[in-house]
Coordinates of C-alpha atoms in Angstrom, one line a residue:
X1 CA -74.3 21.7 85.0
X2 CA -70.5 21.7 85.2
X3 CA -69.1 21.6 81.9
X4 CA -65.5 19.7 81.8
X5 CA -62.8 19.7 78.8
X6 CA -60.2 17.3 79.1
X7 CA -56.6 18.5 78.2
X8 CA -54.6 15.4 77.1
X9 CA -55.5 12.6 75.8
X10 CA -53.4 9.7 77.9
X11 CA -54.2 6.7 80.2
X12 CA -55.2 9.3 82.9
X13 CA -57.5 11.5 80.7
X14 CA -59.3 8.2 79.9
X15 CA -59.7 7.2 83.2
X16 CA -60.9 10.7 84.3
X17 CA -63.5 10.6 81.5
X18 CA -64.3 6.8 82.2
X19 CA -65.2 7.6 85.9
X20 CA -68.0 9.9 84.8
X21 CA -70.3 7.7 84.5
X22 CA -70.3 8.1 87.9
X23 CA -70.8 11.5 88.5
X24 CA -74.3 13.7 88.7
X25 CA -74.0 17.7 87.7
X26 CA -71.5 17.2 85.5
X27 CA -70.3 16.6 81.8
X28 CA -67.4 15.9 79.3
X29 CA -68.2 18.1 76.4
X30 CA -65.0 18.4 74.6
X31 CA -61.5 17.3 74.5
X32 CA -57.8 18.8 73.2
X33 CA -54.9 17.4 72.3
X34 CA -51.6 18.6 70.2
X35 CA -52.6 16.4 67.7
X36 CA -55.9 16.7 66.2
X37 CA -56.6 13.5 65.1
X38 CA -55.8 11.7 68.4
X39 CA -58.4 14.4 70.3
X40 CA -60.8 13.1 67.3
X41 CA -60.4 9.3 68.1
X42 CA -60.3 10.1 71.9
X43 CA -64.1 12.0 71.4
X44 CA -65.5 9.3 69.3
X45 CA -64.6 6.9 71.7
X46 CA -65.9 8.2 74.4
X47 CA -68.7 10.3 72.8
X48 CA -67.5 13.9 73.6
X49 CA -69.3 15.8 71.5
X50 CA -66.0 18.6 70.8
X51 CA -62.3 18.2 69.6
X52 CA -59.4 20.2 68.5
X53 CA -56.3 21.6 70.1
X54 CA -55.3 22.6 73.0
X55 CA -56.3 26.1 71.8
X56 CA -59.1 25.7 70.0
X57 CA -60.0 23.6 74.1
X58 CA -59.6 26.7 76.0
X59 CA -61.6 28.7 73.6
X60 CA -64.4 26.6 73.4
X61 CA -67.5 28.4 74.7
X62 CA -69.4 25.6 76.5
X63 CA -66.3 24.5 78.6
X64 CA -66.0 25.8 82.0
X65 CA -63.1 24.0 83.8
X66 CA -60.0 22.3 82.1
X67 CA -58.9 19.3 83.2
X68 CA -54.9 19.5 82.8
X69 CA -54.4 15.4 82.0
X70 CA -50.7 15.8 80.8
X71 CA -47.1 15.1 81.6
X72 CA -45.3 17.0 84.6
X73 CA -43.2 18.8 82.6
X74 CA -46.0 21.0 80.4
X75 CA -48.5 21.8 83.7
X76 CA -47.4 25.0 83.8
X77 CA -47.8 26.3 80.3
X78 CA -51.2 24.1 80.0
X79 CA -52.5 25.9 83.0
X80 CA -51.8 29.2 82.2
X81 CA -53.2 28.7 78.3
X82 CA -56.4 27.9 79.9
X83 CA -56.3 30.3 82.9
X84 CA -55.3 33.1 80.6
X85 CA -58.8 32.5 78.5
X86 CA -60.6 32.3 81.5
X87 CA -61.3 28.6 82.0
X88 CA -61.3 27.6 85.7
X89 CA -58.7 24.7 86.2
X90 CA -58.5 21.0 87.6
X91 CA -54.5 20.2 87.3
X92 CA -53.0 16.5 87.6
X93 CA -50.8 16.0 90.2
X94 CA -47.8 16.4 90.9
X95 CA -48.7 19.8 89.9
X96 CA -45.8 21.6 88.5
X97 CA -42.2 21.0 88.3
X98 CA -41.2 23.3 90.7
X99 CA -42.3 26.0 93.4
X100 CA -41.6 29.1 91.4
X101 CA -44.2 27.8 88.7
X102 CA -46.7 26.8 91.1
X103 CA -46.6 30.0 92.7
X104 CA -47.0 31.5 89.2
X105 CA -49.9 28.9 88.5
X106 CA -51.7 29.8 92.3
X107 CA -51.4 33.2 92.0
X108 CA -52.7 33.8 87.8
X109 CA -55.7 31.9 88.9
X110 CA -56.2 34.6 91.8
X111 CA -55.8 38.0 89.7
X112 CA -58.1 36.0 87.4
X113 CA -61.1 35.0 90.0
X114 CA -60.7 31.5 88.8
X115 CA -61.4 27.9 90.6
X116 CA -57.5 26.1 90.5
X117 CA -56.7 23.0 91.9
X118 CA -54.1 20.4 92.1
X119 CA -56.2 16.6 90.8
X120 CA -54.8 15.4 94.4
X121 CA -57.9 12.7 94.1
X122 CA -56.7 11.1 97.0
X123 CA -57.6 13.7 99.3
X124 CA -61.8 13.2 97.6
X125 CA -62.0 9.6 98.8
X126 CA -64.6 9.6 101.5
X127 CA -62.2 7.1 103.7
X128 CA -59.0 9.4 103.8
X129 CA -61.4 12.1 105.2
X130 CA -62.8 9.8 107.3
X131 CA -59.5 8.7 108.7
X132 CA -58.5 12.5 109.4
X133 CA -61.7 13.0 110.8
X134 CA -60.7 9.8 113.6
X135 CA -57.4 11.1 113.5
X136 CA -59.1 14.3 114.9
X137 CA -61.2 13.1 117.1
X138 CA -58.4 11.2 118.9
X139 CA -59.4 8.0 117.9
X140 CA -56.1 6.7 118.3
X141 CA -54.0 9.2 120.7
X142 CA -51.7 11.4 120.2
X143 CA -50.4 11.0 116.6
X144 CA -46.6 10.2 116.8
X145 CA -45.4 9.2 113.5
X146 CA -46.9 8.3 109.9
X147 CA -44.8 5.5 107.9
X148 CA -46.4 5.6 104.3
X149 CA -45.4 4.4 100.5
X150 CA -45.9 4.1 97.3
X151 CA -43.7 2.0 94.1
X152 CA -43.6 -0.6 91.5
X153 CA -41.3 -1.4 88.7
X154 CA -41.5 1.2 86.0
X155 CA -39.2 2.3 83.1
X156 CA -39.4 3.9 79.3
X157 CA -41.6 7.2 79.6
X158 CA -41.9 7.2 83.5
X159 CA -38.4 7.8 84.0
X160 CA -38.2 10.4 81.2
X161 CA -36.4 13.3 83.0
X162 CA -37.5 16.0 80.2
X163 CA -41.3 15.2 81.2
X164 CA -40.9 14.9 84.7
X165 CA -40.8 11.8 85.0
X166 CA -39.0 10.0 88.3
X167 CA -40.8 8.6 91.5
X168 CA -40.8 11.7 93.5
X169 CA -43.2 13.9 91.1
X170 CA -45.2 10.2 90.6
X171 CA -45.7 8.5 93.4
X172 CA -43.8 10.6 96.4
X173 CA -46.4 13.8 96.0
X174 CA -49.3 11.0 97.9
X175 CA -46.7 10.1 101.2
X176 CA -45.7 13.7 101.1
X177 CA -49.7 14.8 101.0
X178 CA -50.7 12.5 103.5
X179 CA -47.6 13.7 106.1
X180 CA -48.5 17.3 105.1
X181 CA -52.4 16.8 106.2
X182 CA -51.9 14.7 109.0
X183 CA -49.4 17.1 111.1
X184 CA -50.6 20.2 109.4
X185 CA -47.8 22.2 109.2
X186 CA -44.3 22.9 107.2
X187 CA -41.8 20.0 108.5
X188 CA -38.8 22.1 110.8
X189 CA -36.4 19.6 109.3
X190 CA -36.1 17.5 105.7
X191 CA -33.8 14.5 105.6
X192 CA -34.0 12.3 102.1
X193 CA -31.7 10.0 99.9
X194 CA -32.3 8.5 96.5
X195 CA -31.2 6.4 93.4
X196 CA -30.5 8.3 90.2
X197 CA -31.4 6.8 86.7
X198 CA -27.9 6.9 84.6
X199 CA -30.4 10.0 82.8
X200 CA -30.5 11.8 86.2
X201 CA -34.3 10.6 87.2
X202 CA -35.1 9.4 90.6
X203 CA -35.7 5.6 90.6
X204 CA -36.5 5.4 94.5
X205 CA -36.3 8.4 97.2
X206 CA -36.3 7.7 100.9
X207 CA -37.6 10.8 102.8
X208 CA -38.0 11.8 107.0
X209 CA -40.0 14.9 107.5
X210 CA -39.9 15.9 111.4
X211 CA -42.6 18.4 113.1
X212 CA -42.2 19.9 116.1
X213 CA -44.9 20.3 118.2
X214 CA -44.5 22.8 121.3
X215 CA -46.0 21.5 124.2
X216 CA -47.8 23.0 127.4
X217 CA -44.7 23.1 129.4
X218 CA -42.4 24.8 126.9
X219 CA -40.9 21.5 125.3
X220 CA -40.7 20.4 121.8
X221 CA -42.1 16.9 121.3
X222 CA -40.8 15.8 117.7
X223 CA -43.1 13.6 115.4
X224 CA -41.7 11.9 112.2
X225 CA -43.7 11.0 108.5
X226 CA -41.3 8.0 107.3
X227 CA -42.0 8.4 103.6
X228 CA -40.7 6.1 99.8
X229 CA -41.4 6.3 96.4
X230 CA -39.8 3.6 93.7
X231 CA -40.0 2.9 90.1
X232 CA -37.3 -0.1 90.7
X233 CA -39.5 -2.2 93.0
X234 CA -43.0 -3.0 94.1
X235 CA -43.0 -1.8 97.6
X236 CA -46.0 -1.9 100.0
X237 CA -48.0 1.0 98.9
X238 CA -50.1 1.5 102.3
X239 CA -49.4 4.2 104.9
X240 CA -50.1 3.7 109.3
X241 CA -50.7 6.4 111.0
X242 CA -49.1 5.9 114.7
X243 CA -51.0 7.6 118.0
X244 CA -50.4 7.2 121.4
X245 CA -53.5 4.7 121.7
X246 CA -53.1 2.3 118.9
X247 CA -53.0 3.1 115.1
X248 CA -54.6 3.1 111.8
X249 CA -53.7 1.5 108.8
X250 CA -55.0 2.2 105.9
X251 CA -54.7 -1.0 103.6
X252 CA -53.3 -1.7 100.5
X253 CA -53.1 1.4 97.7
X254 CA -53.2 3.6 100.5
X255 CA -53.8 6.6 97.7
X256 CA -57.3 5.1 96.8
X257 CA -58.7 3.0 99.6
X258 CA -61.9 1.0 99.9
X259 CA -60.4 -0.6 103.4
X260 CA -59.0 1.0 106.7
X261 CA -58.1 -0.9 109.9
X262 CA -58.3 1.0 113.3
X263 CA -56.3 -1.1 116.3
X264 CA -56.9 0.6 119.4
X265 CA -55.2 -1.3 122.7
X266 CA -57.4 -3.6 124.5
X267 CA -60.2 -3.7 122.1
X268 CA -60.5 -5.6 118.7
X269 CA -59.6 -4.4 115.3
X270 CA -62.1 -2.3 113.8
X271 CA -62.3 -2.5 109.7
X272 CA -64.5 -0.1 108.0
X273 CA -64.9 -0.6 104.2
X274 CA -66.2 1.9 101.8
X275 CA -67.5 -0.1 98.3
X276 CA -66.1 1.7 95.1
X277 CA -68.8 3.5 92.8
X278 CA -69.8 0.7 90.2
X279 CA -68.7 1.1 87.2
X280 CA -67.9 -1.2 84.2
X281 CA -65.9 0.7 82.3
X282 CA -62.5 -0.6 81.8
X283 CA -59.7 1.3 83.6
X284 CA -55.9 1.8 83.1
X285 CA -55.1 2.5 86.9
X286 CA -56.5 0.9 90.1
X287 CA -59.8 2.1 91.3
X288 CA -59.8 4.8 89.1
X289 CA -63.5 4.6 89.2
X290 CA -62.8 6.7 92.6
X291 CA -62.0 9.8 90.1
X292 CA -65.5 10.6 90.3
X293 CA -65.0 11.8 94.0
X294 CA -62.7 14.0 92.5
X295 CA -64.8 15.3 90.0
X296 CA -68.1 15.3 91.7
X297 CA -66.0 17.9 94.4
X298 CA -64.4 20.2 92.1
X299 CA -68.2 20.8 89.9
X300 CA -69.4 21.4 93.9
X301 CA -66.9 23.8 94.4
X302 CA -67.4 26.2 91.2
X303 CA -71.4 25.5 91.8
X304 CA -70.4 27.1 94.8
X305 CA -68.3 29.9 93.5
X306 CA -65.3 28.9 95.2
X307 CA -62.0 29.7 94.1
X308 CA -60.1 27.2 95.6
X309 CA -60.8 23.4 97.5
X310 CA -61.4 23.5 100.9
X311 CA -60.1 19.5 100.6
X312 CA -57.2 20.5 98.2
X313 CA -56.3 23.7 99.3
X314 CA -53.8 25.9 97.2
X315 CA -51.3 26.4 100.5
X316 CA -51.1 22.5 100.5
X317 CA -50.0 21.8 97.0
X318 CA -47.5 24.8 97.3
X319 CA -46.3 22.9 100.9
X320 CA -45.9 20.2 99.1
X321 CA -43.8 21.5 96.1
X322 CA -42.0 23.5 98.7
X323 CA -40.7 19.7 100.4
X324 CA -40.3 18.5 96.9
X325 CA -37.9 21.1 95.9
X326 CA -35.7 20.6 99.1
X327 CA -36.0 17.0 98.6
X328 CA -34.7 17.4 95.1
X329 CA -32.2 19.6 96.3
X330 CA -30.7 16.5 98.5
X331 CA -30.5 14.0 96.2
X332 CA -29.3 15.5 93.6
X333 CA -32.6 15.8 91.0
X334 CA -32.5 19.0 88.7
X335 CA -35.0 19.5 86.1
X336 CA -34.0 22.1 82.8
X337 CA -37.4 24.0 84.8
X338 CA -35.1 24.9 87.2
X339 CA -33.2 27.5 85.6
X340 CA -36.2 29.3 83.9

């Protein structure tokens, strides 16, 4: 049995802890929060049988992973709290603020012997490794480019610059997972524009990545991840993945899919669906019931004394800050992280 704290007590902590109904191996059996009083409520409503703080969290005997549920901005701190009192550690995404703390995150965990990983859940849900494994197989070609999104209208705390807030760290960390697994490598060039809140947050981020690919002969052959975020508009939050055969699209919120469609020239569409676990527990974000692939994974991993996900791989997240920070870097987005 995997023993779970939860580390914040917001609309994704309840979501996280919600989803477990769905998940064998594991338990909730305690819960911190700054405030004691909100960890108290948060337990007695979903019958966690320990509260406190965050410290009195990490020092709690019968937890074995920490489950990092707060804003951008304190990742960093909250992870090394519980890494330094030897918790292993499941971190919401988008994991830190910035490279330099990532690495710092990454590498405590390692000197440690500890489990770390970035709460990427997209990357759990048996249809995004399904489409990789098509993607693999060739299903669809050669892949040439990936076009994928991810927005809606947002305002107040989401566009809080002093927690992170902004599209990028929210929604742009899935397109820029996604690109970063499909081509499997660092991009050889980063090209990105965006709309600055009059607070200096990002309300919407257009981003090209390019790979190179060296072929047989010598040549380069360049492929291109077409990527958005927004907070200002509800944009279409699917991604298509383009081959040299046909493509795949997977439908609506791309970052949690129950539905992908796989046109292939000169043969019918193909839709494969993938039912949600069921779960009648009422739910702040889409398909959050899907959290449980998430958790079910990370209790497989420490079961198996891993260290890190072989789905959610430490090199990926850090790939991924590293495009974020050059993103940044382009439009203009500085965080007070930055010059720690």
């Amino acid at each position: 049995m995997v023993r779970f704290g939860v580390l914040g007590t917001g609309r994704i902590a309840h979501d996280f802890v919600s989803s477990f109904k769905n998940v064998n191996g594991s338990e909730i059996v305690s819960v911190g929060s700054r405030n004691k009083a909100d960890a108290q409520k948060f337990a007695e409503e979903h019958n966690i049988p320990n509260y406190g703080t965050y410290d009195e969290l990490v020092s709690d005997k019968h937890v074995d992973v920490v489950y990092i549920a707060t804003p951008h901005s304190t990742h960093c701190a909250n992870t090394l709290l519980a890494l330094n009192a030897n918790k292993h550690v499941l971190c919401e995404k988008t994991f830190a603020m910035n490279t330099k703390q990532a690495k710092e995150m990454v590498e405590t965990a390692k000197n440690k012997n500890l489990f770390i990983m970035e709460a990427n859940w997209m990357l759990c849900f048996p249809l995004i490794q399904k489409t990789l494994q098509m993607v693999k197989e060739g299903v669809i070609g050669d892949v040439q480019m990936l076009h994928a999104s991810l927005g809606f209208n947002s305002e107040g705390r989401e566009l809080d610059l002093k927690m992170g807030g902004g599209s990028l760290l929210a929604c742009g960390i899935y397109p820029i997972t996604f690109a970063t697994v499909l081509f499997g490598a660092a991009p050889s060039e980063i090209q990105a524009s965006g709309s600055l809140a009059h607070n200096g947050a990002d309300e919407q981020v257009s981003i090209t990545l390019t790979y190179n690919e060296c072929r047989h002969d010598g040549s380069i052959k360049k492929k291109i991840a077409i990527l958005s975020s927004s907070f200002c508009s509800w944009i279409p939050s699917d991604a298509v993945i383009i081959g040299s055969k046909g493509t795949i699209r997977i439908n609506d919120l791309f970052v949690c899919p129950n539905k992908i469609t796989i046109s292939v020239m000169g043969r019918p569409d193909n839709v494969i669906e993938e039912p949600f676990p069921v779960n009648d527990s009422k739910f702040n974000f889409p398909n959050s019931q899907g959290l449980s692939y998430e958790a079910d994974h990370v209790a497989k991993c420490i079961q198996g004394g891993l260290k890190e996900s072989y789905l959610v791989p430490t090199e990926l997240t850090l790939r991924n800050m590293n495009i974020i920070d050059r993103v940044r870097e382009i439009i203009g987005l500085k965080f007070d992280e930055d010059s720690c």
